[in-house]
Short mmCIF file of C-alpha atoms and ligand atoms in Angstrom, two decimals:
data_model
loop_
_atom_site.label_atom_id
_atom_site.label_comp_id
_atom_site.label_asym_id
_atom_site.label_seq_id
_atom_site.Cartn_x
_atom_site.Cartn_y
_atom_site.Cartn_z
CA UNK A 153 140.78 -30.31 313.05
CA UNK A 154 140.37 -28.51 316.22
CA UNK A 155 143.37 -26.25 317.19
CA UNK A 156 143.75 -26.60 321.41
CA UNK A 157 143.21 -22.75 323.02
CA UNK A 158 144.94 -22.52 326.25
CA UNK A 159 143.88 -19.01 327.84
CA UNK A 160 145.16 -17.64 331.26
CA UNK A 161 142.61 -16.15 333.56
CA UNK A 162 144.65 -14.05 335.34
CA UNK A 163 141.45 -12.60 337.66
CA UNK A 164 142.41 -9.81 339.75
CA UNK A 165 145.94 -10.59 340.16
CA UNK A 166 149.12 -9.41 338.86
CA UNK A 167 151.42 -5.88 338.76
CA UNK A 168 153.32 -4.05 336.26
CA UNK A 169 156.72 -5.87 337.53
CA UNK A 170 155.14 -9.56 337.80
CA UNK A 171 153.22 -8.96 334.36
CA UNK A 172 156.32 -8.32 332.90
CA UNK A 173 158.12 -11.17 333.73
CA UNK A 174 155.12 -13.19 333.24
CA UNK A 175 154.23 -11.83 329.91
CA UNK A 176 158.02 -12.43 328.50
CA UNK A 177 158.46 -15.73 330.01
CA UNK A 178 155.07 -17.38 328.47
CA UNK A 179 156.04 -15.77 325.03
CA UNK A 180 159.47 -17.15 324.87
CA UNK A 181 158.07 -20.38 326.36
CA UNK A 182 155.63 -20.93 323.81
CA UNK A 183 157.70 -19.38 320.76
CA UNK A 184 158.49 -22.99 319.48
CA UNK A 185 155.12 -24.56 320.06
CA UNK A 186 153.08 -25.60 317.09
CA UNK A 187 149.28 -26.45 316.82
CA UNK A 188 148.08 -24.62 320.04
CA UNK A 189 147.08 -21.18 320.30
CA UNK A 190 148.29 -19.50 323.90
CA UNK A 191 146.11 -16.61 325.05
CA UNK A 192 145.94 -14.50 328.01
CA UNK A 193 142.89 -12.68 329.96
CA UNK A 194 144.58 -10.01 331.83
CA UNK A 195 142.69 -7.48 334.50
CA UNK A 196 141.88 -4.12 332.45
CA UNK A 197 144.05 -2.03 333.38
CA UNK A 198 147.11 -4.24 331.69
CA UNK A 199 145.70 -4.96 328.62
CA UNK A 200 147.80 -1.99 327.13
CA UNK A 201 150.69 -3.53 328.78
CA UNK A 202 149.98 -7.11 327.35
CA UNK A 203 149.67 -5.12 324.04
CA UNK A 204 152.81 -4.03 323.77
CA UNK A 205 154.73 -6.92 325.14
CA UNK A 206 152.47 -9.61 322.86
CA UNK A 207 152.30 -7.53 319.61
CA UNK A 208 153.51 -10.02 317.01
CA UNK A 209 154.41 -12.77 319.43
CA UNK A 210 152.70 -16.22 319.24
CA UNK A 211 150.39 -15.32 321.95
CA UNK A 212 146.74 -13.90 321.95
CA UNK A 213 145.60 -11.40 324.81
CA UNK A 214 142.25 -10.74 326.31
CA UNK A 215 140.02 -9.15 328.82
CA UNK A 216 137.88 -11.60 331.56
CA UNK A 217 134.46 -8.94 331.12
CA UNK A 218 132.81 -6.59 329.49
CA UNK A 219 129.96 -4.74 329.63
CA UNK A 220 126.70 -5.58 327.35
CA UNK A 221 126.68 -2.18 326.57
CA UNK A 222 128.02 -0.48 323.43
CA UNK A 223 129.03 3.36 325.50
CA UNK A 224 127.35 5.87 327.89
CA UNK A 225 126.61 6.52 331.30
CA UNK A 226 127.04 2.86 333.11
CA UNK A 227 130.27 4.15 335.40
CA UNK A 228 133.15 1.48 336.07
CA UNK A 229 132.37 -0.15 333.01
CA UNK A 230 134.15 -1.42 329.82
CA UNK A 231 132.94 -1.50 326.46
CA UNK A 232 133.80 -4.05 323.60
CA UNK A 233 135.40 -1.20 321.63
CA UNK A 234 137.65 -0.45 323.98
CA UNK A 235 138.77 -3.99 324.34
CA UNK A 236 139.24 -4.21 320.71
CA UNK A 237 141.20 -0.54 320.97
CA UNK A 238 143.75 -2.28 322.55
CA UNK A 239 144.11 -5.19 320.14
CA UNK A 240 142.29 -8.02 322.35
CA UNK A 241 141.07 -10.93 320.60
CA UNK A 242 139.07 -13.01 323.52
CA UNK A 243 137.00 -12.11 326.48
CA UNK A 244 135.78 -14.23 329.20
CA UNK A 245 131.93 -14.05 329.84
CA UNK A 246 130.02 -15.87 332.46
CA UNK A 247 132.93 -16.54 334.23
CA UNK A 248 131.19 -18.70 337.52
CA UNK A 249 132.90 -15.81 339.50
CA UNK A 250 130.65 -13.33 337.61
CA UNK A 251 128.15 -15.13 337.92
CA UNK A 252 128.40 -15.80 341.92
CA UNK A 253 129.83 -12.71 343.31
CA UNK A 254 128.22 -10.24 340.77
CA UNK A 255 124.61 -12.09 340.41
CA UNK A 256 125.31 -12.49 336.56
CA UNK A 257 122.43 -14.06 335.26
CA UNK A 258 121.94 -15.98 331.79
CA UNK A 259 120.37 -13.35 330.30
CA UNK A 260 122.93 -10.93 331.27
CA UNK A 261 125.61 -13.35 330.30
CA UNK A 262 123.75 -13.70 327.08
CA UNK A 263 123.97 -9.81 326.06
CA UNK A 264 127.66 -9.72 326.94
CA UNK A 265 128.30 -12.47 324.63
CA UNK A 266 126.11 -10.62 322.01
CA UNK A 267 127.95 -7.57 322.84
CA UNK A 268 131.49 -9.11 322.56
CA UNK A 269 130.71 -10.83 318.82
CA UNK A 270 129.11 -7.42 317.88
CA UNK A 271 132.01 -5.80 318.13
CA UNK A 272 134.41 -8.64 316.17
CA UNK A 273 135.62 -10.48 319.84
CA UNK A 274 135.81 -13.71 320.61
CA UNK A 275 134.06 -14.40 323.21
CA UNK A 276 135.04 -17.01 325.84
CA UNK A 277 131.63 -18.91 326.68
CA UNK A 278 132.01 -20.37 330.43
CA UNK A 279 129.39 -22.78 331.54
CA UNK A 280 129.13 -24.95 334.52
CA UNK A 281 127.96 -26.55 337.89
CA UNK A 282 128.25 -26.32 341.22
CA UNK A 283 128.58 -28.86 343.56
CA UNK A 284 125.21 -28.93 345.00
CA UNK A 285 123.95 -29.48 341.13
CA UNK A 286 126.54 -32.51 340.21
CA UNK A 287 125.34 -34.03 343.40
CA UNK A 288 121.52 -33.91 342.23
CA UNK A 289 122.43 -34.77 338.67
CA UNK A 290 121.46 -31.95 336.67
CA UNK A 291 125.05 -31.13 335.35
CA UNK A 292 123.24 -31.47 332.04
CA UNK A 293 120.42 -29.16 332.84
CA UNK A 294 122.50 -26.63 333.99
CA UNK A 295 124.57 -26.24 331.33
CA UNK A 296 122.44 -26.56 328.41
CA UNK A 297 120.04 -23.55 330.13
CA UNK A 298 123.17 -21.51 330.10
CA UNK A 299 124.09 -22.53 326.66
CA UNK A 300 120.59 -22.29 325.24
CA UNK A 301 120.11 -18.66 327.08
CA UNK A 302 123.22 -17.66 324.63
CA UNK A 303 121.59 -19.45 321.80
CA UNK A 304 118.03 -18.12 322.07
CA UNK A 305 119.61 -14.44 321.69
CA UNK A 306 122.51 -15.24 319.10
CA UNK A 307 121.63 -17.99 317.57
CA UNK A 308 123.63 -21.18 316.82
CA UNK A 309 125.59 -20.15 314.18
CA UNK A 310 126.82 -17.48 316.44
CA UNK A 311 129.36 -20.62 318.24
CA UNK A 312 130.94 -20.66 314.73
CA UNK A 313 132.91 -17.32 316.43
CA UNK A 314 132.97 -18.27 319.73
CA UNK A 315 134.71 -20.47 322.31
CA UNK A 316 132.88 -22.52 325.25
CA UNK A 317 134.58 -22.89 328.45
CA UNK A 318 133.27 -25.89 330.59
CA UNK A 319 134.13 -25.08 334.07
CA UNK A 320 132.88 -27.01 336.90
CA UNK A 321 132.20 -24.52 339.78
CA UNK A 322 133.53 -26.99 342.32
CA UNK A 323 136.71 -26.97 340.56
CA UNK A 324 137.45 -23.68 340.22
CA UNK A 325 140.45 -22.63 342.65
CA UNK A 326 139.84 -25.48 344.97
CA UNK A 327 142.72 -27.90 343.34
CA UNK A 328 140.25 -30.47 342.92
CA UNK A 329 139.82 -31.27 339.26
CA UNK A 330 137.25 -32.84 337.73
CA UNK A 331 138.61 -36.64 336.31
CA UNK A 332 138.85 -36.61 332.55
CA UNK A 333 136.44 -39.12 332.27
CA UNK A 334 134.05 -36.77 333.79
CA UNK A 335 135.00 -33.58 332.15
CA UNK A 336 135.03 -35.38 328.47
CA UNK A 337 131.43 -36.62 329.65
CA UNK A 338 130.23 -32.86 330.03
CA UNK A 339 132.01 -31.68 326.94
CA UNK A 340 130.41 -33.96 324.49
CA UNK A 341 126.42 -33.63 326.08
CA UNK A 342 127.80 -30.04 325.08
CA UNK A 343 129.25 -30.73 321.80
CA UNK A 344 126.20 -33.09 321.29
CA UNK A 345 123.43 -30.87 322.07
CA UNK A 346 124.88 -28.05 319.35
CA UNK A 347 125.23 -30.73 316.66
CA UNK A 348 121.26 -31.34 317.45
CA UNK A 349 121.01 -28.11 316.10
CA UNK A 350 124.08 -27.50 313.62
CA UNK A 351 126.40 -30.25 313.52
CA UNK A 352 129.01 -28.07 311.39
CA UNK A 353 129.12 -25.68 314.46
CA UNK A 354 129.83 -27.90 316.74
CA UNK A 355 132.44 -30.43 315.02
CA UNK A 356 134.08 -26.72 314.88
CA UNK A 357 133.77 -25.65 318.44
CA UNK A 358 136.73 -25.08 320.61
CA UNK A 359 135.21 -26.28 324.13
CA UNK A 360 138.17 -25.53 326.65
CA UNK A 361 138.22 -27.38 330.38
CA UNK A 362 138.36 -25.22 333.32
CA UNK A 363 139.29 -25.78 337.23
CA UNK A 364 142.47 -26.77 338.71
CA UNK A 365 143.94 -27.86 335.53
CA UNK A 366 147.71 -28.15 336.03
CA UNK A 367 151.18 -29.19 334.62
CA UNK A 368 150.51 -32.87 335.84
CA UNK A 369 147.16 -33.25 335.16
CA UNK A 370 146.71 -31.60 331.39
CA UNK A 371 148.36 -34.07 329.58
CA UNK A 372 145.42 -36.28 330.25
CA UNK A 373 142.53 -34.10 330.54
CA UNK A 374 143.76 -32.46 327.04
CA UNK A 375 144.26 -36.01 325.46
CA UNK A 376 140.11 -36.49 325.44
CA UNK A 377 138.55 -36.42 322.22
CA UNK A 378 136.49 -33.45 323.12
CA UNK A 379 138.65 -31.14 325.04
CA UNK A 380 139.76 -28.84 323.07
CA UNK A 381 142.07 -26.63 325.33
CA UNK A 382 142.15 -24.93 328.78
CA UNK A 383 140.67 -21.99 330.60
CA UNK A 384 143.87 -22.07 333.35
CA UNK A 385 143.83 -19.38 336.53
CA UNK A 386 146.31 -20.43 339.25
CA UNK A 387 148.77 -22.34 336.92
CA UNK A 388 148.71 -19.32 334.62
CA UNK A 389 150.18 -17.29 337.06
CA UNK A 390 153.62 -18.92 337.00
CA UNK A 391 155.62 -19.39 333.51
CA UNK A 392 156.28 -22.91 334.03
CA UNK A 393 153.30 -24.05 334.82
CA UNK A 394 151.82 -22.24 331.92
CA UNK A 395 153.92 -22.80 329.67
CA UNK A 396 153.57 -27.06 330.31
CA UNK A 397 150.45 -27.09 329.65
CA UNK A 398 150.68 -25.38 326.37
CA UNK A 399 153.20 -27.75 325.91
CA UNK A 400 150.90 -30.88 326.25
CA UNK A 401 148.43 -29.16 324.07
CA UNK A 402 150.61 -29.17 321.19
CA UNK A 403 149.41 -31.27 318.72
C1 PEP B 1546 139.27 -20.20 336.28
O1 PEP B 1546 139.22 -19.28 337.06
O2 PEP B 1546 138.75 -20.08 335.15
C2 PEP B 1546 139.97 -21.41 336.67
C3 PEP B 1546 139.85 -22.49 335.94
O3 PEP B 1546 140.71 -21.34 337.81
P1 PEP B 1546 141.71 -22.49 338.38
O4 PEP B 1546 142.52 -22.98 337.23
O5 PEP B 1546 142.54 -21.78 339.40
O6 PEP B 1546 140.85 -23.55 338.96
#
């Protein structure tokens, strides 16, 4: 049995004040919850902060990046042992925003993801289309190239210690979510194309839905048979919102 992972990406948002309310209001929203696992990505420079308000609480804290490297001259950037120095459990990689704005490739997303497990993290796996690639109907091509660039470097077995993200580009931020029909329809060509290779991987894999999940539309998306959780950014700026669907991921 699959426990549900729902995991705020809090981008590049948020303030020592706001976290704090943020941070105390999720925890005592979640406190009674049972069969879900809450996490939350935080920018950098909070992850101390998230530290010390999560320690022993219910809920799991991460970063959204990291750098493929292990240390060394590559200014601005963070290294996996630094996330782990301040006790973080996931981090995003391939985020579409990563990818887009930052020209992330596959490759590159592939040695973060290498980078991340190296170092003991669970890394957060985020695949998906854009519009212009739904539209000419290679969702499926798309996705498996950046599943199989993580693959080819880390092998399968390597998803035994990792969680996959679907996240439809044209969803992302634009309150447009994909239908669950749709989404579950991604998530098991996903779940389906690992159990080609290693079907005990992928009866095992966490595969989260991302883009413009919400309070009113979780309940459903979470009730497929293959979504296994959320990857939430707006709604997981606001404790309510949050903290419902966490709620409707409870088993
Ligand atoms: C995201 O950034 O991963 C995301 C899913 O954003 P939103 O929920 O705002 O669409």
């Amino acid at each position: 049995m699959r426990t549900k992972l729902v995991a705020g990406n809090w981008k590049m948002n948020g303030g020592l004040a706001q976290n704090k309310a943020l941070l105390e209001g999720v925890m005592a929203g979640v406190a009674g919850f049972n069969g879900m696992q809450a996490a939350v990505c935080v920018p950098f420079p909070y992850l101390a902060q998230a530290q010390q308000a999560l320690a022993g609480s219910k809920v799991a804290w991460g970063a959204q990046n990291l750098s493929q490297h292990d240390k060394g001259a590559y200014t601005g950037e963070v290294a996996a042992s630094m996330l782990l120095d301040f006790g973080c459990r996931y981090v995003i990689v391939g985020h579409s925003e990563r990818r887009s704005l930052y020209g992330e490739s596959d490759e590159l997303v592939a040695a973060k993801y290498e980078a991340a497990q190296k170092a003991g993290l669970t890394p957060i796996l985020c695949v998906g289309e854009t519009l212009e690639e739904r539209e000419g109907n290679i969702t499926e091509q798309v996705v498996g190239r950046q599943l199989d660039a993580v693959i080819a470097r880390s092998g399968v077995a390597s998803l035994a210690k990792a969680v996959v993200a679907y996240e439809p580009v044209w969803a992302i931020g634009t309150g447009k979510t994909a239908t669950p029909e749709q989404a579950q329809a991604v998530h098991a060509f996903i779940r389906g194309k690992i159990a080609s290779l290693d079907k005990g991987v992928a009866d095992g894999l966490v595969i989260q839905y991302g883009g413009s999940m919400k309070a009113s539309n979780a309940a459903e998306l979470l009730s497929q048979p293959d979504i296994d959780g959320g990857l939430i950014g707006g709604a997981s700026l606001v404790v309510e919102d949050f903290v419902a669907i966490c709620q409707a991921a409870q088993r």
